[in-house]
Structures are given as structure tokens and as C-alpha cells.
PDB file of C-alpha atoms in Angstrom:
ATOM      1  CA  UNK A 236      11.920  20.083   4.676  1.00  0.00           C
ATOM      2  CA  UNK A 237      10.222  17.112   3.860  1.00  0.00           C
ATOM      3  CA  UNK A 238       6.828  17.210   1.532  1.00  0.00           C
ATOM      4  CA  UNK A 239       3.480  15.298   2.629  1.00  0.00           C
ATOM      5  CA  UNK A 240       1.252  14.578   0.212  1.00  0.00           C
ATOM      6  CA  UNK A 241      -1.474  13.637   1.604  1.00  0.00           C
ATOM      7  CA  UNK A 242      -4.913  12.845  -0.626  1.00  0.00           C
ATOM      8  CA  UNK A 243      -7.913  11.449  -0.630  1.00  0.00           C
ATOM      9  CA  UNK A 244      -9.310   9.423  -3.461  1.00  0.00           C
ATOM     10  CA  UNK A 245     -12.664   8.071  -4.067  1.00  0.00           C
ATOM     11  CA  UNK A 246     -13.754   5.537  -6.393  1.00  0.00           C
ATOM     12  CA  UNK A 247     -17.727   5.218  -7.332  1.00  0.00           C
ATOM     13  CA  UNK A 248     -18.430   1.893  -7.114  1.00  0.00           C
ATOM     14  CA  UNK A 249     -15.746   1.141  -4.401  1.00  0.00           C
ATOM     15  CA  UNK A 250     -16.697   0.913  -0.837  1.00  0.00           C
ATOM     16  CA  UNK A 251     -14.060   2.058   2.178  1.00  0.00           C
ATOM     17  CA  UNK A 252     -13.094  -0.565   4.102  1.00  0.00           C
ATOM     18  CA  UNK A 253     -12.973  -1.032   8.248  1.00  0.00           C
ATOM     19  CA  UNK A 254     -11.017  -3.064  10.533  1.00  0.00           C
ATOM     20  CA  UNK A 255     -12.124  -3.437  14.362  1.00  0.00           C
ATOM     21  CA  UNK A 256      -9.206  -4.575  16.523  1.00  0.00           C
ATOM     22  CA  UNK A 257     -10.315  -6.915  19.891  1.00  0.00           C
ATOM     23  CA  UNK A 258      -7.397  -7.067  22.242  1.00  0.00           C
ATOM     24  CA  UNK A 259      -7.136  -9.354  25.367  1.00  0.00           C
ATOM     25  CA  UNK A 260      -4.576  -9.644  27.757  1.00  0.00           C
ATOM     26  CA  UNK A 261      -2.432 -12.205  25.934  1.00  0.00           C
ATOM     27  CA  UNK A 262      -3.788 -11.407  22.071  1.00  0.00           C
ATOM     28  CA  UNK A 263      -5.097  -9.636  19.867  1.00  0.00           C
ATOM     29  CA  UNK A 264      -8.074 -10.226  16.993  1.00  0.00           C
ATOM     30  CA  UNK A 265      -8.458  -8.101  13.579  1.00  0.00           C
ATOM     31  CA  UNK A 266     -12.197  -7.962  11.902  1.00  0.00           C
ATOM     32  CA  UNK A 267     -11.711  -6.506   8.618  1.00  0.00           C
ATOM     33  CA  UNK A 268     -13.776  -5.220   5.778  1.00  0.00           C
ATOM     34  CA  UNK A 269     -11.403  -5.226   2.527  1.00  0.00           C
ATOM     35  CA  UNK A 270     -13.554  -2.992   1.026  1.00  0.00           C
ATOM     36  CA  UNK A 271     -12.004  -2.221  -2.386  1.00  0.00           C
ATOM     37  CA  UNK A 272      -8.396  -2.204  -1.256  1.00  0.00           C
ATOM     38  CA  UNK A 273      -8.756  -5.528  -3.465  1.00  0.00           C
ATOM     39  CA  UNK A 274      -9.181  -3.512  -6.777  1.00  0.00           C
ATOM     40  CA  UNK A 275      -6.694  -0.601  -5.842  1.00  0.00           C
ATOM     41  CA  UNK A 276      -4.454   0.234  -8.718  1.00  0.00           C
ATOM     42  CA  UNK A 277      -1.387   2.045  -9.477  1.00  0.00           C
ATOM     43  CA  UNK A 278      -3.208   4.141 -12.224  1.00  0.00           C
ATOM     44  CA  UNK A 279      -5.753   5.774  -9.542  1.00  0.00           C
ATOM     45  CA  UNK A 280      -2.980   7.828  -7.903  1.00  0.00           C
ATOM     46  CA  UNK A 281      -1.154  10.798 -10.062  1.00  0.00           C
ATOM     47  CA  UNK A 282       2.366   9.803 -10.318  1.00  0.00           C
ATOM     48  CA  UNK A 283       3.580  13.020 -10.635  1.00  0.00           C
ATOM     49  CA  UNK A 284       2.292  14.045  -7.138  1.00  0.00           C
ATOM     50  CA  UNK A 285       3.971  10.521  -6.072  1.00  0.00           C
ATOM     51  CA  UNK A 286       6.853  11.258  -7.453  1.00  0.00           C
ATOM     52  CA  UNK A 287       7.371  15.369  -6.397  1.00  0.00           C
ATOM     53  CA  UNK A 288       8.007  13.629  -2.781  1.00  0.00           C
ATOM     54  CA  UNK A 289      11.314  13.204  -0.782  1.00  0.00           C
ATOM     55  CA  UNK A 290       9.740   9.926   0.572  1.00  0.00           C
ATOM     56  CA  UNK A 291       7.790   6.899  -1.234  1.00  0.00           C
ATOM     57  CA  UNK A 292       6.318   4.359   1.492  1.00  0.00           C
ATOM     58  CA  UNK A 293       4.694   1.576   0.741  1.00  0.00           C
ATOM     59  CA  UNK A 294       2.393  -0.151   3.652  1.00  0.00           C
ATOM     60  CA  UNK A 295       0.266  -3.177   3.117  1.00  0.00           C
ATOM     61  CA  UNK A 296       1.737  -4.491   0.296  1.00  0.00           C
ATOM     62  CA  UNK A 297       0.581  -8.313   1.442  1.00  0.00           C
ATOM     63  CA  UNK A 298      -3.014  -6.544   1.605  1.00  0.00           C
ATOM     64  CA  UNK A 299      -3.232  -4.520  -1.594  1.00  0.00           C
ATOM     65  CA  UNK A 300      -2.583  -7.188  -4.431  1.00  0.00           C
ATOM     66  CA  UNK A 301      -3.773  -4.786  -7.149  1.00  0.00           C
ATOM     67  CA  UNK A 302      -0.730  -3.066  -6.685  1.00  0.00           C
ATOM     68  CA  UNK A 303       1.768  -5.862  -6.723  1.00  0.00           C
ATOM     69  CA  UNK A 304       1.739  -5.557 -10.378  1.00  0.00           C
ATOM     70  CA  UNK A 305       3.124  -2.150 -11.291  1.00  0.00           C
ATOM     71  CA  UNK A 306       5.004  -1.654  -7.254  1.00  0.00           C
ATOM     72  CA  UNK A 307       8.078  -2.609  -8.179  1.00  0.00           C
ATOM     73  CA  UNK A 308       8.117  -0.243 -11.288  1.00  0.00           C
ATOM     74  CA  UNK A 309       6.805   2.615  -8.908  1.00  0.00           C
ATOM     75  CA  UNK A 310       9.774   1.937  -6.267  1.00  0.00           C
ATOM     76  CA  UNK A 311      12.779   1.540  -9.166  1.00  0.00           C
ATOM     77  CA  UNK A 312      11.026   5.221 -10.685  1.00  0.00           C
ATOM     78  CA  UNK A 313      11.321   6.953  -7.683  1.00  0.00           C
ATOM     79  CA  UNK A 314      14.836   5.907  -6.671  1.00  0.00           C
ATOM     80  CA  UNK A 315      16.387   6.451  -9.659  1.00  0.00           C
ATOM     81  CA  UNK A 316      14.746  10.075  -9.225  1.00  0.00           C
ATOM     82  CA  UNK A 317      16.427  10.468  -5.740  1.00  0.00           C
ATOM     83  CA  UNK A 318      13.146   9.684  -3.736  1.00  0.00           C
ATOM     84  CA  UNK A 319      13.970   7.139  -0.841  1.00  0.00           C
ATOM     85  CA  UNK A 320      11.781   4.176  -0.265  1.00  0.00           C
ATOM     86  CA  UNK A 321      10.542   2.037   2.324  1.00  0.00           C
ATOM     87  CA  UNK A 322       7.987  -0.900   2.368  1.00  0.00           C
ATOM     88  CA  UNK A 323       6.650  -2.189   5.070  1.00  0.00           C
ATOM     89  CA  UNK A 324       4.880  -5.729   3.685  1.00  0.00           C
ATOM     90  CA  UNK A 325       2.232  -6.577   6.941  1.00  0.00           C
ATOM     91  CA  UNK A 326       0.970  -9.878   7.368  1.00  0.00           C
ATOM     92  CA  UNK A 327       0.153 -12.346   4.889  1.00  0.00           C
ATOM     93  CA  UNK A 328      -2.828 -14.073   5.492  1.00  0.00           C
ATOM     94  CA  UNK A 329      -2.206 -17.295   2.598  1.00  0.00           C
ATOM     95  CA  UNK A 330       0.828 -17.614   4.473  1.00  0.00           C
ATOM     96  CA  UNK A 331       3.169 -18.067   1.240  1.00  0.00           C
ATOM     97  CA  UNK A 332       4.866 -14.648   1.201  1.00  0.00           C
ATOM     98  CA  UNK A 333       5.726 -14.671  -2.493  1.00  0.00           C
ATOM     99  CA  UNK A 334       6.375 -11.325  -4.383  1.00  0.00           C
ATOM    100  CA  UNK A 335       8.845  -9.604  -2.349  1.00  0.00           C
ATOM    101  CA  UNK A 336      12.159 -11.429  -3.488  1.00  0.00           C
ATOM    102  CA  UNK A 337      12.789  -9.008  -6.402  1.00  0.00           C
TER     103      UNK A 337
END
């Protein structure tokens, strides 16, 4: 059976952030506070919780760039330990999409 790990971490100084979805008949609009999903880092999480899962995913990556750095590392640790991935890399808003070649 699968393992959920499931925490909550708080930051002092860091605010949560919000998004409001408006929908309409043809669209859809996001309003979103970023909070401090800006500053989120690798090094708040414990890696060995990460890494005692059968299951690493990865969502937002286009919206968390303080994790870009040190994601790639994260991924490669876990599968070489057995752990399947998955990323799923949302929307990016600059429009480049850079990062996820490697």
C-alpha cells in the first residue's frame, strides 16, 4: 500500500497564498496571491520523509521557481531509490518554458 505523506509547513515571515477562479461560459480567469510560493525551497521539506514515499510528484513547477534549482537533484535521488516520479509543470506565465529540457 501506498504511503501519503502529507504535512504542513509554516514559515514566519511567509504569507499563504490564494487563488480565486472566475469562470464564464466560454473561459475561465485565475486571481492569485503568490504568497511565498516565490521563496519556497528544497531545504524547508525533510528529505527523508520525501524520500520514505512510493511516489514523488511534483506540481507547479512553472510556479515555484525556488525549487527549480535543487528539483532535478530531488527527482534523480528518488528514482535511483526506487520512488517513481511525476511532474506536472502548469502554466507558464513569461511564456518561455525553459527548465524542463533536462
Amino acid at each position: 500500500r501506498a504511503k501519503v505523506i502529507d504535512k504542513v509547513i509554516m514559515k514566519s515571515g511567509h504569507r499563504t497564498g490564494s487563488c480565486i477562479v472566475l469562470t464564464g461560459l466560454q473561459d475561465r480567469c485565475f486571481v492569485t496571491d503568490r504568497g511565498c510560493i516565490n521563496d519556497m525551497k528544497i531545504d524547508w521539506f525533510n528529505l527523508n520523509d520525501i524520500l520514505q514515499t512510493d511516489h514523488l510528484h511534483v506540481a507547479g513547477y512553472f510556479n515555484c521557481s525556488g525549487l527549480k534549482e535543487n528539483l532535478q537533484e530531488l527527482l534523480s535521488t528518488a528514482q535511483n531509490r526506487g520512488i517513481s516520479t511525476s511532474l506536472n509543470p502548469q502554466y507558464d506565465a513569461s511564456g518561455k518554458w525553459l527548465g524542463l529540457q533536462e
